[in-house]
Coordinates of C-alpha atoms in Angstrom, one line a residue:
M1 CA 136.6 67.5 -30.2
K2 CA 133.3 66.4 -31.4
W3 CA 133.3 64.0 -34.4
V4 CA 130.3 63.0 -36.4
T5 CA 129.5 60.9 -39.5
Y6 CA 127.0 62.6 -41.9
D7 CA 125.4 61.7 -45.4
S8 CA 127.4 64.0 -48.0
G9 CA 125.0 62.9 -50.6
H10 CA 127.4 60.8 -52.0
G11 CA 127.8 58.3 -49.1
D12 CA 128.6 58.9 -45.4
R13 CA 131.7 61.1 -44.5
V14 CA 133.6 61.7 -41.3
G15 CA 133.9 65.4 -39.7
V16 CA 134.7 67.3 -36.9
V17 CA 132.5 70.1 -35.6
V18 CA 133.9 73.4 -35.1
D19 CA 131.8 76.5 -34.4
G20 CA 128.7 75.3 -36.0
A21 CA 130.1 73.7 -38.9
I22 CA 131.3 70.4 -39.9
H23 CA 134.6 70.2 -41.4
G24 CA 134.7 66.9 -43.5
L25 CA 137.4 64.5 -44.3
A26 CA 137.9 63.3 -47.7
P27 CA 135.5 60.3 -48.9
G28 CA 136.7 56.7 -48.1
R29 CA 137.7 57.2 -44.2
T30 CA 135.4 56.1 -41.2
L31 CA 135.3 57.1 -37.7
I32 CA 136.4 53.4 -36.7
D33 CA 139.4 53.7 -38.9
L34 CA 140.4 57.1 -37.2
I35 CA 139.8 56.0 -33.6
A36 CA 141.8 52.8 -34.3
Q37 CA 144.9 55.1 -34.6
G38 CA 144.5 56.2 -31.2
S39 CA 143.7 59.5 -29.2
E40 CA 146.9 61.5 -30.3
A41 CA 146.3 60.5 -33.6
L42 CA 142.8 61.3 -33.7
R43 CA 143.3 64.9 -32.2
T44 CA 146.1 65.6 -34.9
I45 CA 143.6 64.6 -37.8
G46 CA 141.0 66.5 -36.1
I47 CA 143.2 69.8 -36.0
E48 CA 144.4 69.3 -39.5
T49 CA 140.9 68.9 -40.7
A50 CA 139.6 71.8 -38.8
Q51 CA 142.3 74.1 -40.6
N52 CA 142.3 72.4 -44.2
P53 CA 138.8 70.6 -44.5
Y54 CA 137.9 68.6 -47.6
E55 CA 134.4 70.4 -47.4
S56 CA 132.6 72.4 -44.8
V57 CA 128.9 71.7 -44.0
P58 CA 126.8 74.0 -41.7
L59 CA 126.0 71.7 -38.8
S60 CA 122.4 73.0 -39.0
E61 CA 122.0 71.7 -42.7
A62 CA 123.9 68.4 -42.3
T63 CA 122.1 64.9 -42.3
L64 CA 123.7 63.3 -39.2
R65 CA 123.9 59.6 -38.9
S66 CA 125.1 57.6 -35.9
P67 CA 128.8 58.5 -35.4
I68 CA 129.7 54.7 -35.7
P69 CA 126.8 53.6 -38.0
Q70 CA 127.6 49.8 -37.4
P71 CA 130.0 49.1 -34.4
P72 CA 132.0 45.9 -34.3
S73 CA 129.9 45.0 -31.1
L74 CA 127.2 46.6 -29.0
R75 CA 127.1 46.0 -25.2
D76 CA 124.4 47.5 -23.2
C77 CA 125.2 47.7 -19.3
L78 CA 123.2 48.3 -16.3
C79 CA 125.3 50.8 -14.3
F80 CA 122.5 52.5 -12.4
L81 CA 121.0 50.1 -10.0
D82 CA 118.2 52.5 -9.2
H83 CA 117.0 52.1 -12.4
L84 CA 116.4 48.2 -11.9
R85 CA 115.0 49.2 -8.4
N86 CA 112.3 51.3 -10.2
C87 CA 111.5 48.7 -12.7
Q88 CA 111.0 46.2 -10.0
E89 CA 108.8 48.5 -8.2
A90 CA 106.7 49.3 -11.3
A91 CA 106.1 45.8 -11.8
G92 CA 104.6 45.3 -8.4
G93 CA 107.8 44.1 -6.7
T94 CA 110.2 45.1 -3.9
R95 CA 113.1 47.5 -4.4
A96 CA 115.5 44.9 -3.1
L97 CA 117.9 43.3 -5.5
K98 CA 119.4 39.9 -5.6
D99 CA 123.2 39.9 -4.6
A100 CA 124.4 39.2 -8.0
W101 CA 123.6 42.8 -9.1
Y102 CA 126.4 44.1 -6.5
Q103 CA 128.6 41.3 -7.3
M104 CA 129.5 41.9 -10.8
P105 CA 128.3 44.4 -13.5
A106 CA 125.6 43.1 -16.0
F107 CA 125.5 43.6 -19.8
Y108 CA 123.6 42.1 -22.7
F109 CA 124.7 42.2 -26.5
A110 CA 122.5 44.3 -28.6
S111 CA 122.6 44.2 -32.5
P112 CA 124.9 46.5 -34.5
A113 CA 122.7 46.0 -37.5
T114 CA 119.9 48.0 -35.8
V115 CA 121.8 51.1 -35.0
V116 CA 120.0 54.4 -36.1
G117 CA 121.2 58.1 -36.4
P118 CA 120.0 60.7 -33.9
Y119 CA 117.0 62.0 -36.0
E120 CA 115.9 59.1 -37.9
D121 CA 112.4 57.8 -37.4
V122 CA 112.4 54.7 -35.0
Q123 CA 109.8 52.1 -36.1
I124 CA 107.8 50.2 -33.3
A125 CA 109.0 46.6 -32.7
P126 CA 106.8 44.4 -34.5
G127 CA 104.2 42.9 -32.4
S128 CA 104.9 45.4 -29.5
I129 CA 102.1 47.6 -28.0
W130 CA 104.5 48.4 -25.0
F131 CA 107.2 50.6 -26.8
D132 CA 109.7 52.4 -24.5
F133 CA 112.7 54.5 -25.0
E134 CA 115.9 54.4 -22.3
L135 CA 118.1 57.3 -22.3
E136 CA 121.8 56.3 -21.7
I137 CA 125.3 57.4 -22.2
G138 CA 127.5 55.3 -24.6
A139 CA 131.4 54.8 -24.2
V140 CA 133.4 54.0 -27.3
I141 CA 136.5 51.9 -27.0
G142 CA 139.5 53.3 -29.1
R143 CA 142.1 50.7 -29.1
P144 CA 142.3 47.0 -28.7
G145 CA 142.4 45.5 -25.3
R146 CA 141.9 42.3 -23.4
D147 CA 142.1 41.4 -19.5
L148 CA 142.1 45.1 -18.7
T149 CA 142.2 46.4 -15.3
P150 CA 139.5 49.3 -14.4
E151 CA 142.5 51.9 -14.6
E152 CA 143.6 50.5 -18.1
A153 CA 140.0 50.4 -19.3
E154 CA 139.5 54.0 -18.7
S155 CA 142.4 55.0 -20.9
H156 CA 140.9 52.6 -23.7
I157 CA 137.8 54.9 -23.8
I158 CA 138.1 57.3 -26.9
G159 CA 134.7 59.1 -26.6
Y160 CA 131.3 59.3 -25.5
T161 CA 128.0 59.7 -27.3
L162 CA 124.1 59.6 -26.4
Y163 CA 122.7 56.3 -26.4
C164 CA 119.2 55.2 -26.7
D165 CA 117.8 51.6 -25.8
W166 CA 114.4 51.2 -27.4
T167 CA 112.7 48.6 -25.7
A168 CA 109.3 46.5 -26.5
R169 CA 108.4 46.1 -22.9
D170 CA 105.7 43.6 -23.6
L171 CA 108.1 41.5 -25.7
Q172 CA 110.7 41.7 -23.0
L173 CA 108.2 40.5 -20.3
R174 CA 106.8 37.7 -22.6
E175 CA 110.5 36.4 -23.1
A176 CA 111.6 36.8 -19.4
P177 CA 110.4 33.2 -18.2
M178 CA 112.8 31.9 -20.4
A179 CA 115.8 33.2 -18.3
I180 CA 118.2 33.3 -21.4
G181 CA 118.8 36.9 -21.7
Q182 CA 117.4 39.7 -23.9
A183 CA 116.0 38.8 -27.2
K184 CA 113.3 40.6 -29.5
G185 CA 112.5 42.8 -26.7
K186 CA 115.7 44.6 -27.2
D187 CA 116.1 44.0 -31.0
S188 CA 114.4 46.7 -32.8
A189 CA 116.7 49.7 -32.7
T190 CA 119.6 51.5 -30.7
T191 CA 120.3 55.3 -31.3
L192 CA 123.8 56.6 -31.1
G193 CA 124.6 60.4 -31.7
P194 CA 124.6 63.0 -32.6
F195 CA 128.2 63.4 -31.6
L196 CA 131.4 61.4 -30.5
A197 CA 132.9 63.7 -27.9
T198 CA 136.4 63.0 -26.9
P199 CA 137.3 62.8 -23.2
D200 CA 138.9 66.1 -23.2
E201 CA 136.0 67.7 -24.8
L202 CA 134.2 66.5 -21.9
E203 CA 136.8 67.6 -19.2
P204 CA 134.4 70.4 -17.5
Y205 CA 131.9 67.6 -16.9
F206 CA 134.3 65.4 -14.7
K207 CA 133.8 65.8 -11.1
H208 CA 135.8 64.0 -8.5
G209 CA 136.7 61.3 -11.2
K210 CA 133.4 60.8 -12.3
L211 CA 131.6 62.1 -15.7
A212 CA 128.6 64.4 -14.2
L213 CA 126.5 65.1 -17.3
S214 CA 123.2 66.4 -16.6
V215 CA 120.3 64.5 -19.0
S216 CA 116.6 64.9 -19.9
A217 CA 114.2 63.0 -21.7
T218 CA 110.7 64.2 -23.3
V219 CA 108.0 62.8 -25.3
N220 CA 106.1 65.5 -27.5
G221 CA 107.5 68.3 -25.2
E222 CA 106.5 66.4 -21.9
L223 CA 109.4 66.0 -19.4
I224 CA 109.5 62.4 -18.6
G225 CA 112.8 62.1 -16.6
S226 CA 116.1 63.7 -15.8
G227 CA 119.2 62.9 -14.0
C228 CA 123.1 62.8 -13.9
T229 CA 125.4 60.2 -15.0
D230 CA 127.7 60.6 -11.9
Q231 CA 125.1 58.4 -10.0
M232 CA 126.5 55.2 -11.6
D233 CA 126.9 52.2 -9.4
W234 CA 129.1 50.5 -11.6
S235 CA 131.6 52.9 -13.6
F236 CA 132.4 52.4 -17.4
A237 CA 136.1 51.4 -16.5
E238 CA 134.7 48.5 -14.2
V239 CA 132.1 47.3 -16.8
I240 CA 134.7 47.4 -19.7
S241 CA 137.4 45.6 -17.5
Y242 CA 134.8 43.1 -16.5
A243 CA 133.7 42.5 -20.3
S244 CA 137.3 42.2 -21.5
R245 CA 138.0 39.3 -19.4
G246 CA 139.2 36.6 -22.1
V247 CA 137.8 38.6 -24.8
N248 CA 139.5 41.2 -27.4
L249 CA 137.8 44.7 -27.3
L250 CA 138.1 46.4 -30.6
P251 CA 138.1 49.6 -31.9
G252 CA 134.5 51.0 -32.3
D253 CA 132.9 48.7 -29.5
V254 CA 130.2 50.6 -28.0
F255 CA 129.2 50.3 -24.2
G256 CA 126.0 51.7 -23.2
S257 CA 125.5 52.8 -19.4
G258 CA 122.3 51.6 -18.8
T259 CA 119.2 53.7 -18.3
I260 CA 119.7 56.9 -16.0
P261 CA 117.0 56.5 -13.5
T262 CA 113.8 58.0 -14.5
C263 CA 114.7 58.3 -18.0
C264 CA 112.2 55.8 -19.5
L265 CA 108.3 55.1 -19.4
I266 CA 108.4 51.9 -17.3
E267 CA 109.6 53.7 -14.2
H268 CA 106.7 56.0 -14.0
L269 CA 104.3 52.9 -14.2
S270 CA 102.5 51.5 -10.9
L271 CA 100.4 48.5 -11.1
A272 CA 98.3 49.8 -8.2
E273 CA 97.3 53.2 -10.2
M274 CA 97.7 52.1 -13.9
E275 CA 95.0 54.6 -14.9
G276 CA 97.4 57.3 -14.2
F277 CA 100.1 56.2 -16.4
R278 CA 100.8 58.6 -19.6
G279 CA 100.9 55.5 -21.8
W280 CA 103.8 53.6 -24.1
L281 CA 105.0 55.5 -27.4
H282 CA 102.6 55.6 -30.3
D283 CA 103.0 56.3 -34.1
G284 CA 103.8 60.0 -34.4
D285 CA 105.2 60.4 -30.8
V286 CA 108.6 62.5 -30.7
V287 CA 111.3 61.5 -28.2
S288 CA 113.9 64.0 -27.5
L289 CA 116.9 63.1 -25.4
R290 CA 119.7 65.5 -24.1
A291 CA 122.9 65.5 -22.4
D292 CA 125.5 68.0 -21.6
G293 CA 128.1 68.1 -24.0
L294 CA 126.6 65.3 -26.0
G295 CA 123.8 67.4 -27.8
E296 CA 120.2 66.1 -28.5
T297 CA 118.4 63.4 -30.4
R298 CA 114.9 63.8 -31.9
Q299 CA 113.2 61.1 -33.3
T300 CA 109.5 60.3 -34.5
I301 CA 108.1 57.0 -33.6
R302 CA 106.6 55.2 -36.5
A303 CA 104.0 52.1 -36.5
S304 CA 105.3 48.8 -37.9
A305 CA 103.6 46.0 -39.8
K306 CA 102.1 43.2 -37.9
P307 CA 104.5 40.2 -37.6
H308 CA 104.2 36.8 -39.1
L309 CA 102.8 34.8 -36.2
L310 CA 104.2 31.3 -35.1
A311 CA 102.2 28.6 -33.9
P312 CA 102.9 27.7 -30.2
R313 CA 104.1 24.4 -29.5
K314 CA 102.1 21.9 -27.2
Q315 CA 102.7 22.2 -23.6
P316 CA 102.7 18.4 -22.7
N317 CA 102.4 19.2 -19.0
Q318 CA 99.6 22.0 -19.1
T319 CA 96.6 21.4 -17.3
P320 CA 93.7 21.5 -19.7
R321 CA 91.7 24.7 -19.7
R322 CA 88.4 24.1 -17.8
K323 CA 85.3 23.8 -19.9
R324 CA 83.1 26.8 -19.5
V325 CA 79.4 26.6 -20.3
N326 CA 76.8 29.4 -20.0
S327 CA 73.8 27.1 -19.0
A328 CA 71.3 30.0 -18.5
P329 CA 68.1 29.8 -20.3
A330 CA 68.1 31.3 -23.7
L331 CA 65.3 33.0 -25.9
I332 CA 67.4 32.3 -29.1
P333 CA 70.5 30.0 -29.5
Y334 CA 73.3 31.4 -27.9
T335 CA 75.9 31.1 -30.6
R336 CA 78.6 33.6 -32.0
G337 CA 77.3 36.0 -34.3
L338 CA 74.3 38.0 -35.6
H339 CA 70.8 37.1 -34.6
N340 CA 67.8 38.8 -35.8
L341 CA 65.4 39.7 -32.9
G342 CA 62.5 40.6 -35.5
S343 CA 61.5 44.3 -36.3
N344 CA 64.8 45.2 -37.8
V345 CA 66.5 44.7 -34.5
W346 CA 69.7 42.4 -34.3
A347 CA 71.9 41.1 -31.6
W348 CA 75.5 40.2 -31.4
L349 CA 76.5 37.7 -29.2
L350 CA 79.5 36.5 -28.1
P351 CA 79.5 33.3 -25.8
D352 CA 80.3 32.3 -23.1
G353 CA 79.6 35.7 -21.5
G354 CA 82.7 35.9 -19.3
Y355 CA 85.3 38.8 -19.4
G356 CA 85.7 40.3 -22.7
W357 CA 82.8 38.1 -24.3
S358 CA 80.4 41.0 -24.7
N359 CA 77.2 41.5 -26.6
A360 CA 76.3 44.4 -29.1
G361 CA 73.3 45.3 -31.1
L362 CA 72.0 46.9 -34.2
V363 CA 68.7 48.8 -34.9
S364 CA 67.7 49.9 -38.2
G365 CA 65.2 52.4 -39.4
S366 CA 64.6 53.7 -43.0
G367 CA 68.1 54.7 -44.3
A368 CA 69.8 54.7 -40.8
S369 CA 71.0 52.5 -38.0
L370 CA 72.1 52.7 -34.6
L371 CA 74.7 50.6 -32.9
V372 CA 74.9 49.5 -29.3
D373 CA 78.4 49.3 -28.2
T374 CA 81.3 48.0 -29.9
L375 CA 83.7 45.1 -28.7
Y376 CA 86.9 44.3 -26.7
D377 CA 89.4 44.5 -29.5
L378 CA 89.5 45.7 -33.0
P379 CA 89.6 42.1 -34.7
L380 CA 86.5 41.1 -32.7
T381 CA 84.9 44.6 -33.8
R382 CA 86.0 44.2 -37.4
E383 CA 84.4 40.7 -37.5
M384 CA 81.1 42.1 -36.2
L385 CA 80.9 45.1 -38.5
S386 CA 81.7 43.0 -41.4
T387 CA 78.9 40.6 -40.7
M388 CA 76.6 43.7 -40.3
E389 CA 77.7 45.0 -43.5
P390 CA 74.8 43.9 -45.9
L391 CA 72.4 45.7 -43.4
T392 CA 74.4 48.6 -43.1
V393 CA 75.0 49.4 -46.6
R394 CA 71.2 49.6 -46.9
D395 CA 70.8 51.6 -43.8
P396 CA 74.2 53.0 -42.5
I397 CA 75.1 53.5 -39.0
T398 CA 74.5 57.0 -38.0
H399 CA 74.7 56.9 -34.2
A400 CA 76.4 54.7 -31.7
V401 CA 75.2 54.3 -27.9
L402 CA 77.8 53.3 -25.4
T403 CA 76.1 51.7 -22.3
H404 CA 79.2 52.2 -20.2
S405 CA 82.9 52.9 -20.1
N406 CA 84.4 49.4 -20.0
G407 CA 86.7 48.6 -22.7
D408 CA 84.7 45.3 -23.9
H409 CA 82.1 47.8 -24.9
T410 CA 84.1 50.8 -26.4
H411 CA 87.6 49.5 -27.6
G412 CA 86.3 49.3 -31.1
N413 CA 84.8 52.7 -31.3
Q414 CA 87.7 53.8 -33.8
L415 CA 86.5 51.6 -36.5
L416 CA 83.2 53.4 -36.8
A417 CA 83.0 56.1 -39.6
D418 CA 84.0 59.8 -38.5
S419 CA 80.2 60.2 -39.7
V420 CA 78.9 58.0 -36.8
R421 CA 77.8 60.3 -33.6
I422 CA 78.8 58.1 -30.6
V423 CA 76.4 59.0 -27.7
A424 CA 76.7 58.2 -24.1
A425 CA 75.8 59.3 -20.5
S426 CA 78.0 62.1 -19.2
G427 CA 79.3 59.8 -16.4
T428 CA 80.5 57.5 -19.1
A429 CA 82.3 59.8 -21.1
E430 CA 83.9 61.2 -17.8
E431 CA 84.9 57.7 -16.7
M432 CA 86.2 56.8 -20.2
H433 CA 89.0 59.6 -19.6
H434 CA 90.2 57.8 -16.7
E435 CA 89.7 54.3 -17.7
L436 CA 92.7 52.0 -17.9
P437 CA 94.7 52.7 -21.4
P438 CA 93.6 50.2 -23.8
E439 CA 97.3 48.8 -24.2
M440 CA 97.6 48.3 -20.5
S441 CA 95.2 45.8 -20.6
A442 CA 98.0 43.5 -22.0
A443 CA 99.3 43.4 -18.8
T444 CA 97.0 40.5 -18.0
Q445 CA 98.7 38.2 -20.5
F446 CA 102.3 38.6 -19.6
M447 CA 103.0 40.4 -16.4
D448 CA 104.2 38.0 -13.6
L449 CA 102.0 38.4 -10.6
G450 CA 102.5 34.8 -9.1
P451 CA 101.4 31.7 -10.2
V452 CA 97.7 31.7 -9.3
V453 CA 96.9 35.1 -10.5
N454 CA 98.8 34.9 -13.7
A455 CA 96.9 31.3 -14.6
Y456 CA 93.4 33.3 -13.7
L457 CA 94.4 36.4 -15.9
R458 CA 95.9 34.2 -18.8
D459 CA 92.7 32.2 -18.8
R460 CA 90.4 35.2 -18.7
F461 CA 92.1 37.7 -21.0
G462 CA 94.3 35.5 -23.1
P463 CA 92.2 35.5 -26.3
F464 CA 92.1 39.3 -26.9
D465 CA 94.3 41.5 -29.1
F466 CA 94.8 44.8 -27.4
G467 CA 97.1 46.3 -30.1
G468 CA 96.3 49.2 -32.1
I469 CA 93.6 50.5 -29.9
R470 CA 92.9 54.6 -29.9
L471 CA 90.3 55.3 -27.5
R472 CA 87.5 57.3 -29.4
L473 CA 85.3 59.3 -26.8
P474 CA 81.6 60.2 -27.2
D475 CA 80.5 63.1 -29.4
E476 CA 77.4 63.7 -27.7
T477 CA 76.4 62.9 -23.9
F478 CA 73.1 63.2 -21.8
E479 CA 72.2 63.0 -18.2
I480 CA 69.4 60.8 -17.6
E481 CA 67.6 60.2 -20.4
L482 CA 67.7 60.6 -24.3
T483 CA 65.4 59.9 -27.1
L484 CA 67.0 59.4 -30.6
D485 CA 65.1 59.4 -34.1
I486 CA 66.9 56.5 -36.2
G487 CA 65.4 56.5 -39.7
G488 CA 61.9 57.4 -38.2
R489 CA 62.0 55.1 -35.3
Q490 CA 62.4 56.1 -31.5
V491 CA 65.1 54.7 -29.5
R492 CA 65.2 55.5 -25.8
V493 CA 68.3 55.6 -23.9
L494 CA 68.1 55.5 -20.2
N495 CA 70.8 56.2 -17.6
L496 CA 70.0 54.1 -14.6
G497 CA 73.6 54.1 -13.1
P498 CA 75.7 54.3 -11.2
A499 CA 75.8 50.6 -10.4
H500 CA 78.2 48.3 -12.6
T501 CA 80.0 51.7 -13.6
A502 CA 79.5 55.3 -12.7
A503 CA 77.1 55.5 -15.5
D504 CA 74.9 52.4 -16.8
S505 CA 72.6 53.0 -19.7
V506 CA 70.0 50.7 -21.5
V507 CA 68.7 51.2 -24.8
H508 CA 65.0 50.6 -25.3
I509 CA 63.3 50.0 -28.6
P510 CA 59.7 50.2 -27.8
D511 CA 58.2 49.3 -31.2
A512 CA 60.1 46.1 -31.1
G513 CA 59.6 45.1 -27.4
V514 CA 63.6 44.8 -27.4
L515 CA 65.7 45.9 -24.4
F516 CA 69.3 46.2 -24.7
G517 CA 70.4 46.0 -21.0
G518 CA 74.3 46.8 -21.2
D519 CA 76.4 45.4 -18.2
L520 CA 73.5 46.0 -15.9
L521 CA 72.6 42.4 -16.9
F522 CA 74.9 39.5 -16.8
I523 CA 72.9 36.3 -17.7
G524 CA 74.4 33.0 -16.6
C525 CA 77.5 34.8 -15.4
T526 CA 78.2 36.8 -12.3
P527 CA 77.7 40.4 -12.2
I528 CA 80.3 42.6 -10.8
V529 CA 79.9 45.9 -8.8
W530 CA 82.7 48.3 -9.6
S531 CA 81.0 51.4 -8.6
G532 CA 77.5 50.7 -6.9
P533 CA 75.7 51.2 -4.6
I534 CA 74.1 47.9 -5.0
A535 CA 70.7 49.2 -3.9
N536 CA 70.9 51.0 -7.2
W537 CA 71.6 48.2 -9.2
V538 CA 68.5 46.5 -7.7
K539 CA 66.8 49.8 -8.5
A540 CA 67.8 49.6 -12.0
C541 CA 66.5 46.1 -12.4
D542 CA 63.1 47.3 -11.2
A543 CA 63.2 50.1 -13.9
M544 CA 64.2 47.4 -16.7
I545 CA 61.2 45.2 -15.6
A546 CA 58.8 48.2 -15.5
L547 CA 59.6 48.6 -19.4
D548 CA 58.2 45.3 -20.1
A549 CA 60.1 44.5 -23.0
P550 CA 59.7 40.7 -23.9
I551 CA 63.0 40.6 -25.5
V552 CA 66.0 41.4 -23.3
V553 CA 69.7 41.6 -24.7
P554 CA 72.1 41.5 -21.6
G555 CA 75.6 42.9 -21.9
H556 CA 76.9 39.3 -21.4
G557 CA 75.1 36.1 -21.8
P558 CA 72.3 34.7 -23.5
V559 CA 69.4 36.7 -24.9
T560 CA 66.6 36.5 -22.0
D561 CA 63.3 37.8 -21.0
P562 CA 62.2 39.9 -17.8
D563 CA 62.8 36.8 -15.8
G564 CA 66.5 37.0 -16.6
I565 CA 66.3 40.8 -15.1
R566 CA 64.7 39.4 -11.9
A567 CA 67.5 36.7 -11.5
V568 CA 70.3 39.6 -11.6
R569 CA 68.2 41.4 -8.9
D570 CA 67.7 38.4 -6.7
Y571 CA 71.3 37.7 -7.0
F572 CA 72.2 41.0 -5.2
I573 CA 69.4 40.9 -2.7
H574 CA 71.2 37.5 -1.8
I575 CA 74.6 38.8 -1.7
V576 CA 73.4 41.7 0.5
E577 CA 71.8 39.4 2.9
Q578 CA 74.8 37.1 3.2
A579 CA 77.2 39.9 3.3
D580 CA 75.5 41.8 6.1
G581 CA 75.1 38.7 8.1
A582 CA 78.8 38.1 7.9
H583 CA 79.5 41.7 8.6
A584 CA 77.5 41.4 11.7
R585 CA 79.4 38.4 12.9
G586 CA 82.7 40.2 12.6
L587 CA 84.2 38.6 9.6
S588 CA 86.4 40.8 7.1
F589 CA 85.0 41.2 3.7
V590 CA 87.7 38.4 2.5
E591 CA 86.3 35.9 5.2
A592 CA 82.9 36.8 4.1
A593 CA 83.6 36.1 0.5
Q594 CA 85.5 32.9 1.2
S595 CA 82.6 31.4 3.3
I596 CA 79.5 32.8 1.6
D597 CA 76.7 30.5 0.4
L598 CA 76.2 31.3 -3.4
S599 CA 72.9 29.0 -3.1
E600 CA 71.7 28.7 -6.8
Y601 CA 74.3 31.3 -8.0
T602 CA 76.9 29.0 -7.8
A603 CA 76.9 27.5 -11.2
W604 CA 77.1 31.2 -12.7
L605 CA 80.2 31.7 -14.4
D606 CA 83.0 33.8 -12.7
A607 CA 81.3 33.2 -9.4
E608 CA 84.5 34.6 -7.8
R609 CA 83.3 38.1 -8.6
V610 CA 81.5 37.7 -5.3
V611 CA 84.7 39.0 -3.7
V612 CA 84.5 42.5 -5.4
N613 CA 80.5 42.3 -4.7
V614 CA 81.0 41.9 -0.9
Y615 CA 83.7 44.4 -0.6
Q616 CA 81.7 46.9 -2.3
R617 CA 78.9 46.1 0.3
Y618 CA 81.5 46.3 3.2
R619 CA 82.2 49.7 1.9
E620 CA 78.6 50.8 2.0
L621 CA 78.3 49.4 5.7
E622 CA 81.7 51.0 6.6
P623 CA 82.3 54.1 4.5
K624 CA 85.8 54.5 6.3
L625 CA 86.8 51.1 5.0
P626 CA 90.4 51.4 3.3
E627 CA 90.1 51.3 -0.1
V628 CA 91.6 48.2 -1.8
P629 CA 93.5 48.6 -5.3
R630 CA 91.9 46.8 -8.1
I631 CA 95.0 44.7 -8.9
Q632 CA 94.6 43.4 -5.2
L633 CA 90.9 42.7 -5.8
I634 CA 91.8 40.9 -8.9
A635 CA 94.3 38.8 -6.8
L636 CA 91.8 37.8 -4.3
M637 CA 89.3 36.7 -7.0
A638 CA 92.0 34.7 -8.5
E639 CA 92.8 33.2 -5.1
W640 CA 89.0 32.6 -4.4
D641 CA 88.6 30.8 -8.0
G642 CA 91.7 28.8 -7.2
K643 CA 90.5 27.4 -3.9
R644 CA 87.0 26.5 -5.2
G645 CA 88.7 24.5 -8.2
R646 CA 86.5 26.6 -10.6

């Protein structure tokens, strides 16, 4: 039989499903009450209700709740060890499991208060941007028991239901170092339903003593994973027996099977290829889970309000953060905020110019303005746009130019009005399609990649908020050069890449003598060659110098002049000379980067980027040199930084 709990319009009622209709019992009875009477009584009640129902409701018209809206207890187990192996591999580890996983079944307690029905909306856990689903099967206890053998435990199962464990992966990973079990990462919702199917109802699916239900999971119609329940490493009978040691199990207690391998999002993540990950769940996504004999759930994901933040406690043993000072000469004070460069041109500066601390700009004409780049996260971009508002109310932003594809110059795009036309080089637009999904940048703040890399990433990326970012792509593209009319002012946009990225644009305002160099220019901090070739970056510097703009706004660092451009060019000439010499001596790129003489560039912030720059030069010298994944390059930079004590 298949049992349901449904909303009758006058409160919850219980019914049995027969031929597409719910045959309901009289009000006042719950499914827990019925199953506590035992399987034979439940069957008798079901037959009587089917023959003489209190009411009949077409199943297609009913509002189904969880069969057991609030179980006495909810235990989620890990019966499929391949799920754990896949998760470890996704996080950059090995597939080898610790001995404990083979010695005893694992489970944790979930919250019965957060159970939701099979078609109810599911709210994202507050504060999470890595929200995931996990397709499982739930086994429901029918009669009390304690200290059960596996054989006895099997007979205490009165039915099965679909089970979805909703998981905030980022919160889960943040809590993991405390090593005290699951907490807010698993506390937002658990789906049960639509049916409670009795074992005899599922008899056709038992094979060789195992329940073999084929399952599948989709998001917005896209198949995410599929599998079969007969692949359990630990059976329900075993986990129930283990849980009953010294504990009274009660009718209505639910045991989740743990995720059926591939039927969640995290198993499809690869740290080495994060750009290929489909992304986590977002507001409006529809998740559908299906299992033979148990029906299908269909739930829409909804956004949640931001949580009330708590101030962290002081860590007495924490090493103080190293003081970072950008000591490069500056044409104007290098302070956070909006700076007037004259002639209705402004620079927005974010010291110290390291990772994520990027600059932007505003150019105003008669009744119109152009924005040069947005910022790394939404709070930073809101701050900038709010500060600019007295200017943009008079001369509204009509255009925005993206100098390149990196998130610290594009993540704030969604805050621009729909009327703003976003312009970028075609190479920038193409690269944005393949950039790391914005929320994946949060991995830098909590993924465990070892103490050296962890410390490096937390230091560089810890201050940013990667929540709520929706990538907004350019509306208009160009190849080499574009001239824009901004309220009667001529603004030239020149693509001088590839160098830092696949396309790198600069914005020149001839009548003001101002050049926005984007990330072709890092002043007082070390540039990094993600694309190259380096010779093209040197050529781009020469092209910028030839524009003869006395005021130069870099992508990172203080406002400078053509001498700042020359310093960047000379840095790359120095790196090429050093790298070529090391290559000729037979050193690997890692050995070359570790031994390189940075000369006067030693004091530039983020000097460890030399690792990537030398690697790119070696790739130019040896085109067949194996490609190194970006996450490995980051680890090498962290190691370089740690050894130099910077």
